Amino acid sequence: MTQSSNPSGVDLSTRQGLEAALRVRSKTRRRTQAIPTRPRDGKLPLSVAQKSLWFLHQVSADPACFNVVQAERILGKLNVECLQVAFGDVIARHEVLRLQLEMDGDTYKNVPCDILPKLEVYEKREVTEADRDRTAQSLLDTDTARPIDPSAQAPVNARLYRFADEDALLVL
């Protein structure tokens, strides 16, 4: 077996050699400046994607046709409280999921939503096992057709439909 080495002659075939090479590399790596953030005490301009979606929402006969829907059937044990906390963490980490659009003169600006998106849980335990697939498809179709008004709400919805303790449908 041949030993790997880098140009500086450090043996990379062992853990110690690899760690030494990484320490040297991290010391010599050029430090980059942090990306500056804008102050969050006022309104923010729309991104190009937000401008496009806003325009499409205004001119479309069916604003829901631009929804991007993800659905997952969850079979097995599910800790709903953990899922709700995880969804809240995603909302907290991604500012764009907490914003709505507001008219500011002749342009729209991003403003924080009054009501943050939450994972809504609906109990559907009355649905028989034989009807669950058909009901899940119907619920998915209904959620897909529900438009999101960017001037009245955040751009994300999340629903969990529970058919049984170990059978649920998550729709984002």
Tab-separated table of C-alpha atoms in Angstrom, residues 86-95 97-98 116-118 156:
chain	number	residue	atom	x	y	z
A	86	ALA	CA	-38.563	21.577	14.171
A	87	PHE	CA	-40.928	23.501	11.862
A	88	GLY	CA	-40.729	26.507	14.209
A	89	ASP	CA	-36.926	26.290	14.107
A	90	VAL	CA	-36.953	26.365	10.292
A	91	ILE	CA	-39.236	29.418	10.340
A	92	ALA	CA	-36.955	31.130	12.884
A	93	ARG	CA	-33.834	30.392	10.809
A	94	HIS	CA	-35.177	31.573	7.431
A	95	GLU	CA	-36.309	35.176	7.460
A	97	LEU	CA	-40.543	32.498	5.593
A	98	ARG	CA	-41.590	35.126	8.161
A	116	LEU	CA	-45.871	33.411	12.256
A	117	PRO	CA	-46.547	30.204	10.329
A	118	LYS	CA	-47.083	27.175	12.542
A	156	VAL	CA	-45.590	29.007	3.750
